Structure formats: C-alpha cells, structure tokens
Short mmCIF file of C-alpha atoms in Angstrom, two decimals:
data_model
loop_
_atom_site.label_atom_id
_atom_site.label_comp_id
_atom_site.label_asym_id
_atom_site.label_seq_id
_atom_site.Cartn_x
_atom_site.Cartn_y
_atom_site.Cartn_z
CA UNK A 3 0.00 0.00 0.00
CA UNK A 4 2.84 2.40 0.89
CA UNK A 5 4.27 1.96 -2.63
CA UNK A 6 1.12 3.58 -4.01
CA UNK A 7 0.28 6.08 -1.25
CA UNK A 8 3.59 7.79 -0.56
CA UNK A 9 4.51 8.77 -4.16
CA UNK A 10 1.05 10.36 -4.42
CA UNK A 11 1.55 12.05 -1.05
CA UNK A 12 4.95 13.37 -2.13
CA UNK A 13 3.46 14.99 -5.25
CA UNK A 14 0.66 16.46 -3.14
CA UNK A 15 3.07 18.07 -0.69
CA UNK A 16 5.23 19.45 -3.50
CA UNK A 17 2.21 21.00 -5.16
CA UNK A 18 0.71 22.43 -1.97
CA UNK A 19 3.75 23.66 -0.05
CA UNK A 20 6.87 24.34 -2.11
CA UNK A 21 9.73 25.73 -0.05
CA UNK A 22 10.71 28.08 -2.81
CA UNK A 23 8.09 29.68 -5.05
CA UNK A 24 8.76 32.61 -7.36
CA UNK A 25 11.72 33.73 -5.28
CA UNK A 26 9.71 33.89 -2.05
CA UNK A 27 10.07 31.50 0.89
CA UNK A 28 6.76 30.03 2.09
CA UNK A 29 5.77 27.93 5.12
CA UNK A 30 4.90 24.27 4.39
CA UNK A 31 1.19 23.61 4.36
CA UNK A 32 0.01 22.09 7.66
CA UNK A 33 -2.46 19.98 5.73
CA UNK A 34 0.42 17.74 4.59
CA UNK A 35 1.13 16.64 8.19
CA UNK A 36 -2.51 15.83 8.83
CA UNK A 37 -2.66 13.99 5.55
CA UNK A 38 0.43 11.94 6.48
CA UNK A 39 -1.02 11.07 9.88
CA UNK A 40 -4.26 9.99 8.27
CA UNK A 41 -2.51 7.81 5.70
CA UNK A 42 -0.32 6.22 8.40
CA UNK A 43 -3.37 5.51 10.55
CA UNK A 44 -5.21 3.94 7.62
CA UNK A 45 -2.24 1.75 6.77
CA UNK A 46 -1.95 0.59 10.39
CA UNK A 47 -5.64 -0.30 10.41
CA UNK A 48 -5.29 -2.24 7.15
CA UNK A 49 -2.28 -4.16 8.47
CA UNK A 50 -4.01 -4.86 11.77
CA UNK A 51 -7.07 -6.15 9.94
CA UNK A 52 -4.82 -8.39 7.82
CA UNK A 53 -3.09 -9.80 10.92
CA UNK A 54 -6.40 -10.51 12.64
CA UNK A 55 -7.67 -12.34 9.59
CA UNK A 56 -4.38 -14.21 9.11
CA UNK A 57 -4.21 -15.46 12.69
CA UNK A 58 -7.89 -16.50 12.67
CA UNK A 59 -7.57 -18.94 9.76
CA UNK A 60 -7.94 -22.06 11.92
CA UNK A 61 -10.92 -20.54 13.72
CA UNK A 62 -12.59 -19.89 10.36
CA UNK A 63 -11.84 -23.47 9.30
CA UNK A 64 -13.31 -24.82 12.58
CA UNK A 65 -9.97 -26.43 13.45
CA UNK A 66 -9.06 -26.39 17.17
CA UNK A 67 -5.72 -25.24 18.51
CA UNK A 68 -3.98 -22.87 20.93
CA UNK A 69 -4.98 -19.22 20.67
CA UNK A 70 -2.24 -17.28 18.84
CA UNK A 71 -0.85 -13.86 19.65
CA UNK A 72 -1.49 -11.30 16.93
CA UNK A 73 2.24 -10.51 16.84
CA UNK A 74 4.15 -13.81 17.27
CA UNK A 75 1.49 -16.53 16.95
CA UNK A 76 2.25 -19.37 19.40
CA UNK A 77 6.00 -18.75 19.35
CA UNK A 78 6.18 -17.66 23.00
CA UNK A 79 4.71 -20.95 24.24
CA UNK A 80 6.86 -22.96 21.83
CA UNK A 81 10.04 -21.28 23.02
CA UNK A 82 9.11 -21.68 26.68
CA UNK A 83 8.25 -25.40 26.50
CA UNK A 84 10.28 -26.45 23.46
CA UNK A 85 8.63 -27.33 20.17
CA UNK A 86 8.47 -31.05 20.90
CA UNK A 87 6.87 -30.74 24.35
CA UNK A 88 4.46 -28.04 23.17
CA UNK A 89 3.34 -30.26 20.27
CA UNK A 90 2.83 -33.27 22.58
CA UNK A 91 0.79 -31.15 24.99
CA UNK A 92 -1.37 -29.72 22.21
CA UNK A 93 -1.93 -33.22 20.79
CA UNK A 94 -3.30 -34.40 24.12
CA UNK A 95 -5.51 -31.33 24.48
CA UNK A 96 -6.86 -30.81 20.95
CA UNK A 97 -6.77 -34.26 19.36
CA UNK A 98 -5.47 -35.63 16.07
CA UNK A 99 -5.99 -32.46 14.03
CA UNK A 100 -5.13 -29.00 15.33
CA UNK A 101 -3.57 -25.78 14.10
CA UNK A 102 -0.86 -23.57 15.55
CA UNK A 103 1.43 -20.76 14.41
CA UNK A 104 5.23 -20.90 14.23
CA UNK A 105 5.47 -17.15 14.49
CA UNK A 106 3.69 -15.89 11.38
CA UNK A 107 3.55 -19.32 9.71
CA UNK A 108 0.34 -21.40 10.14
CA UNK A 109 0.91 -25.14 10.62
CA UNK A 110 -1.75 -27.86 10.57
CA UNK A 111 -0.68 -30.80 12.76
CA UNK A 112 -2.23 -34.16 11.81
CA UNK A 113 -1.89 -37.56 13.47
CA UNK A 114 -5.02 -39.15 11.96
CA UNK A 115 -3.73 -42.25 10.06
CA UNK A 116 -6.43 -42.09 7.36
CA UNK A 117 -5.66 -38.47 6.52
CA UNK A 118 -1.89 -39.03 6.62
CA UNK A 119 -2.35 -41.99 4.29
CA UNK A 120 -3.92 -39.62 1.76
CA UNK A 121 -1.36 -36.84 2.19
CA UNK A 122 1.75 -39.03 2.19
CA UNK A 123 0.44 -41.75 -0.13
CA UNK A 124 -2.58 -41.63 -2.39
CA UNK A 125 -2.61 -37.85 -2.87
CA UNK A 126 1.14 -37.29 -2.49
CA UNK A 127 1.35 -35.41 -5.81
CA UNK A 128 -0.64 -32.57 -4.22
CA UNK A 129 1.71 -32.44 -1.24
CA UNK A 130 5.12 -32.60 -2.93
CA UNK A 131 6.42 -29.43 -1.29
CA UNK A 132 7.62 -29.17 2.30
CA UNK A 133 7.08 -26.54 4.93
CA UNK A 134 9.68 -23.82 4.30
CA UNK A 135 12.59 -23.70 6.71
CA UNK A 136 13.55 -20.05 7.49
CA UNK A 137 17.32 -20.63 7.74
CA UNK A 138 17.64 -23.04 4.83
CA UNK A 139 20.17 -21.99 2.15
CA UNK A 140 18.74 -20.45 -0.99
CA UNK A 141 20.18 -23.21 -3.19
CA UNK A 142 21.18 -26.86 -2.76
CA UNK A 143 18.99 -27.62 0.22
CA UNK A 144 19.69 -31.31 0.66
CA UNK A 145 17.15 -34.11 0.33
CA UNK A 146 15.14 -33.34 3.50
CA UNK A 147 14.35 -29.75 2.49
CA UNK A 148 13.96 -30.08 -1.29
CA UNK A 149 10.65 -29.84 -3.14
CA UNK A 150 9.02 -31.16 -6.29
CA UNK A 151 11.28 -31.86 -9.25
CA UNK A 152 14.46 -31.11 -7.31
CA UNK A 153 13.52 -33.71 -4.67
CA UNK A 154 12.61 -36.32 -7.34
CA UNK A 155 15.91 -35.79 -9.11
CA UNK A 156 17.98 -36.09 -5.92
CA UNK A 157 16.09 -39.16 -4.77
CA UNK A 158 16.50 -40.80 -8.19
CA UNK A 159 20.27 -40.24 -8.09
CA UNK A 160 20.72 -41.30 -4.45
CA UNK A 161 18.52 -44.41 -4.36
CA UNK A 162 21.10 -46.73 -6.06
CA UNK A 163 23.48 -46.13 -3.15
CA UNK A 164 21.10 -48.05 -0.87
CA UNK A 165 20.36 -51.09 -3.01
CA UNK A 166 20.80 -54.55 -1.50
CA UNK A 167 23.97 -55.06 -3.54
CA UNK A 168 25.56 -51.86 -2.21
CA UNK A 169 24.54 -52.68 1.36
CA UNK A 170 26.15 -56.10 1.07
CA UNK A 171 29.39 -54.42 0.01
CA UNK A 172 29.22 -52.10 3.03
CA UNK A 173 28.60 -54.93 5.49
CA UNK A 174 32.30 -55.63 6.05
CA UNK A 175 32.94 -51.99 6.94
CA UNK A 176 30.00 -51.98 9.36
CA UNK A 177 31.15 -55.25 10.95
CA UNK A 178 34.69 -53.95 11.43
CA UNK A 179 33.42 -50.75 13.05
CA UNK A 180 31.00 -52.70 15.28
CA UNK A 181 33.82 -55.03 16.39
CA UNK A 182 35.87 -51.99 17.32
CA UNK A 183 32.96 -50.67 19.40
CA UNK A 184 32.66 -53.99 21.27
CA UNK A 185 36.41 -54.04 21.95
CA UNK A 186 36.36 -50.47 23.26
CA UNK A 187 33.39 -51.15 25.55
CA UNK A 188 34.94 -54.40 26.80
CA UNK A 189 38.19 -52.60 27.56
CA UNK A 190 36.38 -49.91 29.51
CA UNK A 191 34.42 -52.51 31.46
CA UNK A 192 37.62 -54.38 32.31
CA UNK A 193 39.03 -51.11 33.53
CA UNK A 194 35.97 -50.86 35.78
CA UNK A 195 35.02 -47.38 34.70
CA UNK A 196 32.08 -46.27 36.83
CA UNK A 197 29.91 -44.98 33.99
CA UNK A 198 29.97 -45.56 30.26
CA UNK A 199 28.32 -42.94 28.07
CA UNK A 200 26.64 -45.11 25.45
CA UNK A 201 25.34 -42.16 23.48
CA UNK A 202 28.88 -40.85 22.91
CA UNK A 203 30.05 -44.36 22.01
CA UNK A 204 27.29 -44.70 19.41
CA UNK A 205 28.03 -41.23 18.05
CA UNK A 206 31.61 -42.31 17.38
CA UNK A 207 30.41 -45.56 15.80
CA UNK A 208 27.89 -43.75 13.57
CA UNK A 209 30.45 -41.25 12.35
CA UNK A 210 32.96 -44.03 11.67
CA UNK A 211 30.47 -46.06 9.59
CA UNK A 212 28.92 -43.12 7.71
CA UNK A 213 32.30 -41.58 6.98
CA UNK A 214 33.66 -44.83 5.52
CA UNK A 215 30.56 -46.11 3.73
CA UNK A 216 29.31 -42.84 2.27
CA UNK A 217 32.45 -40.79 1.69
CA UNK A 218 35.46 -43.08 1.99
CA UNK A 219 36.73 -41.01 4.93
CA UNK A 220 39.00 -42.76 7.41
CA UNK A 221 38.26 -41.32 10.84
CA UNK A 222 39.65 -42.09 14.30
CA UNK A 223 36.35 -41.27 15.97
CA UNK A 224 36.21 -44.54 17.96
CA UNK A 225 39.82 -44.51 19.15
CA UNK A 226 40.52 -40.81 19.68
CA UNK A 227 37.99 -38.62 21.56
CA UNK A 228 39.88 -35.58 20.24
CA UNK A 229 39.53 -36.62 16.60
CA UNK A 230 39.12 -33.42 14.59
CA UNK A 231 36.27 -34.83 12.53
CA UNK A 232 34.33 -35.93 15.65
CA UNK A 233 34.81 -32.59 17.39
CA UNK A 234 33.70 -30.67 14.31
CA UNK A 235 30.58 -32.81 13.84
CA UNK A 236 29.62 -32.26 17.48
CA UNK A 237 30.17 -28.52 17.04
CA UNK A 238 27.89 -28.59 13.99
CA UNK A 239 25.27 -30.40 16.03
CA UNK A 240 25.37 -27.65 18.67
CA UNK A 241 24.96 -25.05 15.93
CA UNK A 242 21.91 -26.95 14.65
CA UNK A 243 20.51 -27.18 18.18
CA UNK A 244 20.76 -23.42 18.57
CA UNK A 245 19.66 -22.40 15.08
CA UNK A 246 18.19 -25.63 13.88
CA UNK A 247 15.12 -27.60 12.98
CA UNK A 248 13.22 -27.17 16.24
CA UNK A 249 12.42 -24.11 18.34
CA UNK A 250 13.40 -23.75 21.98
CA UNK A 251 14.68 -21.06 24.34
CA UNK A 252 18.25 -21.30 23.01
CA UNK A 253 17.42 -21.10 19.29
CA UNK A 254 17.48 -17.30 19.10
CA UNK A 255 18.24 -16.82 15.42
CA UNK A 256 15.79 -19.50 14.29
CA UNK A 257 12.99 -18.21 16.51
CA UNK A 258 13.63 -14.65 15.34
CA UNK A 259 13.30 -15.57 11.67
CA UNK A 260 10.19 -17.62 12.41
CA UNK A 261 8.57 -14.60 14.06
CA UNK A 262 9.84 -12.08 11.49
CA UNK A 263 10.61 -14.00 8.25
CA UNK A 264 12.23 -11.11 6.36
CA UNK A 265 15.05 -11.01 8.95
CA UNK A 266 16.44 -14.24 7.47
CA UNK A 267 18.42 -12.07 5.02
CA UNK A 268 20.16 -10.36 7.94
CA UNK A 269 20.81 -13.71 9.65
CA UNK A 270 22.42 -15.05 6.47
CA UNK A 271 24.63 -11.95 6.28
CA UNK A 272 25.68 -12.53 9.90
CA UNK A 273 26.38 -16.19 9.11
CA UNK A 274 28.63 -15.15 6.23
CA UNK A 275 30.58 -12.89 8.61
CA UNK A 276 31.05 -15.84 10.96
CA UNK A 277 32.27 -17.90 8.00
CA UNK A 278 34.69 -15.14 7.01
CA UNK A 279 36.28 -15.15 10.44
CA UNK A 280 36.54 -18.94 10.40
CA UNK A 281 34.21 -19.69 13.33
CA UNK A 282 31.67 -21.86 11.52
CA UNK A 283 32.32 -25.64 11.81
CA UNK A 284 30.13 -26.32 8.77
CA UNK A 285 32.74 -24.57 6.64
CA UNK A 286 35.43 -26.97 7.86
CA UNK A 287 33.25 -29.93 6.86
CA UNK A 288 32.44 -28.39 3.51
CA UNK A 289 36.12 -27.92 2.72
CA UNK A 290 36.91 -31.54 3.62
CA UNK A 291 34.07 -32.81 1.44
CA UNK A 292 35.24 -30.67 -1.46
CA UNK A 293 38.67 -32.23 -1.10
CA UNK A 294 37.08 -35.71 -1.30
CA UNK A 295 35.17 -34.61 -4.40
CA UNK A 296 38.33 -33.27 -6.03
CA UNK A 297 40.16 -36.57 -5.46
CA UNK A 298 37.22 -38.61 -6.78
CA UNK A 299 37.00 -36.50 -9.93
CA UNK A 300 40.69 -37.12 -10.56
CA UNK A 301 40.14 -40.88 -10.07
CA UNK A 302 37.30 -40.82 -12.61
CA UNK A 303 34.18 -42.99 -12.98
CA UNK A 304 35.94 -46.32 -13.56
CA UNK A 305 37.41 -46.97 -10.11
CA UNK A 306 35.97 -49.68 -7.84
CA UNK A 307 34.58 -47.35 -5.17
CA UNK A 308 30.77 -47.47 -5.03
CA UNK A 309 29.91 -45.15 -2.15
CA UNK A 310 27.49 -42.22 -2.01
CA UNK A 311 29.91 -39.58 -3.32
CA UNK A 312 30.89 -41.74 -6.29
CA UNK A 313 27.25 -42.27 -7.29
CA UNK A 314 26.49 -38.55 -7.03
CA UNK A 315 29.50 -37.59 -9.14
CA UNK A 316 29.14 -40.38 -11.71
CA UNK A 317 25.49 -41.55 -11.74
CA UNK A 318 24.64 -44.67 -13.73
CA UNK A 319 22.79 -44.08 -17.00
CA UNK A 320 19.12 -44.91 -16.52
CA UNK A 321 17.76 -43.39 -19.69
CA UNK A 322 16.45 -45.82 -22.26
CA UNK A 323 14.84 -44.78 -25.51
CA UNK A 324 11.68 -46.53 -26.64
CA UNK A 325 9.79 -46.10 -29.84
CA UNK A 326 7.41 -43.19 -29.63
CA UNK A 327 9.30 -41.29 -26.93
CA UNK A 328 9.19 -37.61 -27.75
CA UNK A 329 12.01 -35.09 -27.48
CA UNK A 330 10.24 -33.41 -24.56
CA UNK A 331 10.14 -36.67 -22.57
CA UNK A 332 13.77 -37.40 -23.40
CA UNK A 333 14.78 -33.91 -22.27
CA UNK A 334 12.89 -34.42 -19.00
CA UNK A 335 14.71 -37.70 -18.42
CA UNK A 336 18.04 -36.03 -19.13
CA UNK A 337 17.34 -33.40 -16.49
CA UNK A 338 16.10 -35.98 -13.99
CA UNK A 339 19.24 -38.11 -14.22
CA UNK A 340 21.81 -35.40 -14.93
CA UNK A 341 24.74 -35.63 -12.54
CA UNK A 342 24.84 -33.24 -9.62
CA UNK A 343 26.91 -30.08 -9.49
CA UNK A 344 29.66 -29.82 -6.88
CA UNK A 345 27.44 -27.53 -4.79
CA UNK A 346 24.67 -30.14 -4.82
CA UNK A 347 27.05 -32.99 -3.95
CA UNK A 348 28.38 -31.02 -0.96
CA UNK A 349 24.84 -30.15 0.21
CA UNK A 350 23.62 -33.75 -0.02
CA UNK A 351 26.77 -35.03 1.68
CA UNK A 352 26.37 -32.62 4.59
CA UNK A 353 22.72 -33.61 4.93
CA UNK A 354 23.49 -37.33 5.11
CA UNK A 355 26.46 -36.82 7.38
CA UNK A 356 24.73 -34.60 9.95
CA UNK A 357 21.25 -36.17 9.82
CA UNK A 358 22.53 -39.77 9.71
CA UNK A 359 25.03 -39.16 12.49
CA UNK A 360 22.47 -37.80 14.95
CA UNK A 361 19.49 -40.06 14.20
CA UNK A 362 21.49 -43.30 14.09
CA UNK A 363 23.33 -42.65 17.35
CA UNK A 364 20.09 -41.54 19.06
CA UNK A 365 18.20 -44.69 18.03
CA UNK A 366 21.05 -46.98 19.14
CA UNK A 367 21.35 -45.19 22.49
CA UNK A 368 17.60 -45.39 23.12
CA UNK A 369 17.56 -49.05 22.10
CA UNK A 370 20.34 -49.77 24.62
CA UNK A 371 18.37 -47.91 27.28
CA UNK A 372 15.29 -50.03 26.60
CA UNK A 373 17.27 -53.29 26.66
CA UNK A 374 18.93 -52.33 29.95
CA UNK A 375 15.52 -51.72 31.53
CA UNK A 376 13.99 -54.86 30.03
CA UNK A 377 16.45 -57.73 30.72
CA UNK A 378 13.98 -60.39 29.58
CA UNK A 379 13.91 -58.80 26.11
CA UNK A 380 17.70 -58.55 26.13
CA UNK A 381 18.01 -62.26 27.05
CA UNK A 382 15.67 -63.35 24.26
CA UNK A 383 17.47 -61.20 21.73
CA UNK A 384 20.82 -62.66 22.78
CA UNK A 385 19.34 -66.14 22.41
CA UNK A 386 18.31 -65.34 18.83
CA UNK A 387 21.84 -64.10 18.03
CA UNK A 388 23.39 -67.21 19.58
CA UNK A 389 21.19 -69.40 17.37
CA UNK A 390 22.75 -67.96 14.19
CA UNK A 391 25.28 -70.13 12.30
CA UNK A 392 28.64 -69.58 14.00
CA UNK A 393 26.93 -66.82 15.98
CA UNK A 394 27.83 -64.53 13.09
CA UNK A 395 25.72 -61.55 12.05
CA UNK A 396 25.91 -61.12 8.26
CA UNK A 397 23.75 -59.41 5.67
CA UNK A 398 21.96 -62.72 5.04
CA UNK A 399 21.48 -63.80 8.66
CA UNK A 400 20.23 -60.43 9.87
CA UNK A 401 17.30 -60.77 7.44
CA UNK A 402 16.13 -63.82 9.41
CA UNK A 403 16.27 -62.23 12.88
CA UNK A 404 12.53 -61.80 13.42
CA UNK A 405 12.68 -60.91 17.09
CA UNK A 406 15.36 -58.30 16.44
CA UNK A 407 13.00 -56.70 13.89
CA UNK A 408 10.27 -56.58 16.56
CA UNK A 409 12.61 -55.00 19.12
CA UNK A 410 13.94 -52.42 16.69
CA UNK A 411 10.49 -51.49 15.33
CA UNK A 412 9.09 -51.08 18.85
CA UNK A 413 12.01 -48.84 19.85
CA UNK A 414 11.35 -46.67 16.78
CA UNK A 415 7.64 -46.56 17.63
CA UNK A 416 8.34 -45.37 21.16
CA UNK A 417 10.99 -42.85 20.10
CA UNK A 418 10.49 -41.78 16.47
CA UNK A 419 13.51 -39.71 15.46
CA UNK A 420 13.21 -36.36 13.67
CA UNK A 421 9.43 -36.47 14.06
CA UNK A 422 9.19 -32.67 13.87
CA UNK A 423 10.55 -32.39 10.32
CA UNK A 424 8.05 -34.65 8.53
CA UNK A 425 6.19 -31.80 6.83
CA UNK A 426 4.31 -31.09 3.62
CA UNK A 427 2.63 -28.14 1.92
CA UNK A 428 -0.67 -28.32 0.05
CA UNK A 429 -0.56 -27.31 -3.61
CA UNK A 430 -4.36 -27.29 -3.99
CA UNK A 431 -7.17 -27.28 -1.45
CA UNK A 432 -8.37 -30.65 -0.17
CA UNK A 433 -11.18 -31.78 2.14
CA UNK A 434 -10.73 -34.64 4.59
CA UNK A 435 -13.22 -35.87 7.19
CA UNK A 436 -15.27 -32.68 7.19
CA UNK A 437 -12.52 -30.06 7.31
CA UNK A 438 -10.67 -28.22 4.56
CA UNK A 439 -6.93 -27.96 4.00
CA UNK A 440 -6.58 -24.74 1.99
CA UNK A 441 -3.99 -24.34 -0.77
CA UNK A 442 -0.62 -23.29 0.63
CA UNK A 443 -1.28 -24.69 4.11
CA UNK A 444 1.73 -26.21 5.88
CA UNK A 445 1.20 -29.75 7.20
CA UNK A 446 3.03 -31.38 10.10
CA UNK A 447 2.74 -35.17 10.15
CA UNK A 448 2.53 -35.66 13.91
CA UNK A 449 4.33 -39.02 14.06
CA UNK A 450 4.90 -38.94 17.82
CA UNK A 451 1.19 -38.52 18.57
CA UNK A 452 0.28 -41.28 16.10
CA UNK A 453 2.79 -43.67 17.71
CA UNK A 454 1.40 -42.97 21.19
CA UNK A 455 -2.33 -42.96 20.40
CA UNK A 456 -4.09 -45.34 22.86
CA UNK A 457 -6.79 -46.10 20.27
CA UNK A 458 -4.21 -47.86 18.10
CA UNK A 459 -1.77 -49.13 20.75
CA UNK A 460 -2.65 -50.83 24.03
CA UNK A 461 -0.60 -49.19 26.79
CA UNK A 462 1.35 -47.11 24.23
CA UNK A 463 4.03 -46.03 26.73
CA UNK A 464 5.06 -49.65 27.40
CA UNK A 465 7.93 -51.31 25.57
CA UNK A 466 6.32 -54.40 24.02
CA UNK A 467 8.29 -55.77 21.03
CA UNK A 468 5.65 -58.37 20.13
CA UNK A 469 2.72 -55.94 19.81
CA UNK A 470 3.20 -55.42 16.07
CA UNK A 471 3.52 -59.16 15.49
CA UNK A 472 0.22 -59.76 17.32
CA UNK A 473 -1.43 -57.03 15.27
CA UNK A 474 -0.24 -58.51 11.97
CA UNK A 475 -1.36 -61.98 13.09
CA UNK A 476 -4.84 -60.65 13.86
CA UNK A 477 -5.07 -59.16 10.37
CA UNK A 478 -4.03 -62.48 8.84
CA UNK A 479 -6.65 -64.34 10.91
CA UNK A 480 -9.38 -62.03 9.59
#
C-alpha cells in the first residue's frame, strides 16, 4: 500500500507547499502533516485487519488449537516449552488435528492415520512441497528440504546407493566398526570405569560407519575422543541445536526468523561474517568434502569405489529410448538423471552426514536404554543371536532375525527420530473428514502422537516388542 500512497503524497506536498516559489520563501502547508497522519493511521488499520484475519484462519476453518498472539502466533509458548513438548501437549488437548502458528507461519498438525495416508500416499502429488525452513540456504537444500522436481531428481540419483547389492558391500565396513565398538566397551568394562556414556560411544560408531561407507573417509572417531572430525561434527550439532530444525529457548536466530521472516536475510549476512572469520564448523566440513570430491574426480568414474559420493558424481545411466518417446520426454529424463553439481554434492553429503550421524546414534542409544531396563527382552534377543550359524551376524542372517526386527520397530515406535521435520505443503485445497486444508497450508505429520495414540496401541508407553507381530497376526486371521 505504501508503494502507491507515498509517491502520491509526495506529489501532493510538493504542489501544496513548495519551499521556494517565485523567489519567495513560504511555510509548508500544515495539511500535509494531517494527511500523512491519516494515511499512516489507515495503513496501520489495514495491516491490523490483515493480521487478525491471518491469525484467525484455523478458527474460520473450525480447526481447534492454541490461541495465537497477533504478533508472534504461538512462538512464545513454543520457546518456553520447546517445540516437541508443546506439540505433545497440544496433541493431548486438541486431538489428532489441530492448528498452531510458528510465528507468522500457520501449521496444521495431523496424526489421523487415514488423513496421513492420503497426504503421504494416495494424494502425495498434491503435497510434494515441504514446509519452508527459514534458515535453509537459498540453493542446494539437501534431500530433506527439497521440493518437487528437485527432490525427485535427488532421490533418483541417491537411491542406487542403498540397493541390497551396495549394502552387502558395506557390510564388512559396518562389521569392522562394530567389532571396534565392542572391543572399546569391553576394555572400559575391564578397567571398571564407573559410567559408560553409550550415546557418545554410538556417536563415534555412527560417524565411523557413515564416513567410511558414504564418503570413503577414514576417521579415528572410535579410538581418539579428540579426533578433529568428531569434534567438528559435534560442534555442527550444537549449531543446529541453537539455530536448527526445532524451536526452543536457546534457538534465538531461528525463533527470530520464524517470528519475522524477512530477517532471514540479515541472519544469512551474519552467518557469512562468521564464515569469514573462520568460526563456523560447517565450513570446515564443507572444505573436507570438497577435497574428497576433487580426489574422486581425478580418479574418474571407472574406479571400484561405489559409495554415495561416487554415485552422485558419476550416476549410472538410466535413460532408455523406446519407440514413440518424444524429445520433450527425453529432455525431462536427461534433467532428472543429470549428474549433480559440486554444490549439490556437498549439500547432499552434509545432509546425510549430519542427519545420519544424529538419528542413528540416538536410536542406538535409546535401544540400549530399553534393553537395559527390560532384561527379559535382552536375554531373548541374545538367544536369537546365539542361534545364528557360528553366531555370526551377516547381511543374510540379519534378514532372518525376526525378534530383532520386533525390538527395533518397537524402539522406533516409542521414540520416532526427527518427528518434527516430517512436513508437507498443500498445492491445492483438499477436504478430509469434514474439514478443509486450503492451498498453501503447511502440514506437520505428527508421528509422535500417532505412535502414542491409545486407540491404536494398548498401553502405548510400554515397551512391548511383540505388539506389532500380534497385530499382523490378527489381520491375517481375519
């Protein structure tokens, strides 16, 4: 509005009260001040009306949720309690569908399995985009933050790295790293250390495996607590905790950009200053990954390495021409399977390194916690391992460990990792179970609430590895 009003106002003032007119000095017309005050007041009223309408969208859609502030939405409560705890509390109070505001951004949280089945499955084409992340880079977002065609292309290029054949090749590396973990823990137990931090031990293991399997990096994460790579990764994790994917009292920059989105430009400028002075650990990682990329390019596509970096730099040719394929289709296929730029390879590598490091170590630590508190489950799991040929865990034998699958699935049900970042954005309006999801609405798939819903899980807070097996058996009996 100001773009239209103030040029008009400027012309009005110039015409009514020129400072110099025909050689005589005149006083500015007082009407111009009154006019300015009136215009400012009108603009404030218009903006206030817009804010009231914006923050009442869930009320107009008859969707329950916490009452937002007209300035910062529900950000104050989110920062006070933490985003995770606030979401859990709202789920218990408002049910499987509710709306809240991350600052100015409206978010529809859904834990209804039928609706999520439509959004994430049957109608996925309408929900290809993800909720925007205020501090995400402008380009090369990484797989978890990409949308539409960019996401499809990245997924198409990365999927071959996780085929059964590639996983079989990685098994020896994983086994070697796991043996090193067992030896380290045994040594510490023999030394009768009072307390063993399993989370730190699994962090070192995760970094060792991901570094070797995905990037061919040889780390000393499991043998040297001062390993530069391990320290840098942990520093990056602290940066993500303070500016990262979830909002809490410590995430000042993230919370600020959520409340006032246009400030993200200033935050990025500040980040670049930090990079310039060499205080950003992400830069150290990026430089190391670029060095790996440089070496791989020099080695070329015909070496025997088949890790993630190699597949991103030299993707296999998937395109096949069939009779009747038009030039437009062929061009689309070319773009879909074109190899990644160096910027994209670095972004994807950082995403897998940081996300895989944290989630893997967290799941393993929580699984150990559950086994320690449930010795009968631990004993049965050990019995299953002992029954394997030569007591050896291989790619083939692990496929037959049914009880291990139950234990692992139940641990992931109780503690779903990264449950706050499963988001989508509606391209077109949809109606589900009597309420409307308008076009452009941000969706949060509330996985935690779904996994702890007493209607679907008897005693959902209990650790019961066989619950899923009983459920599947009941379906088979029907």
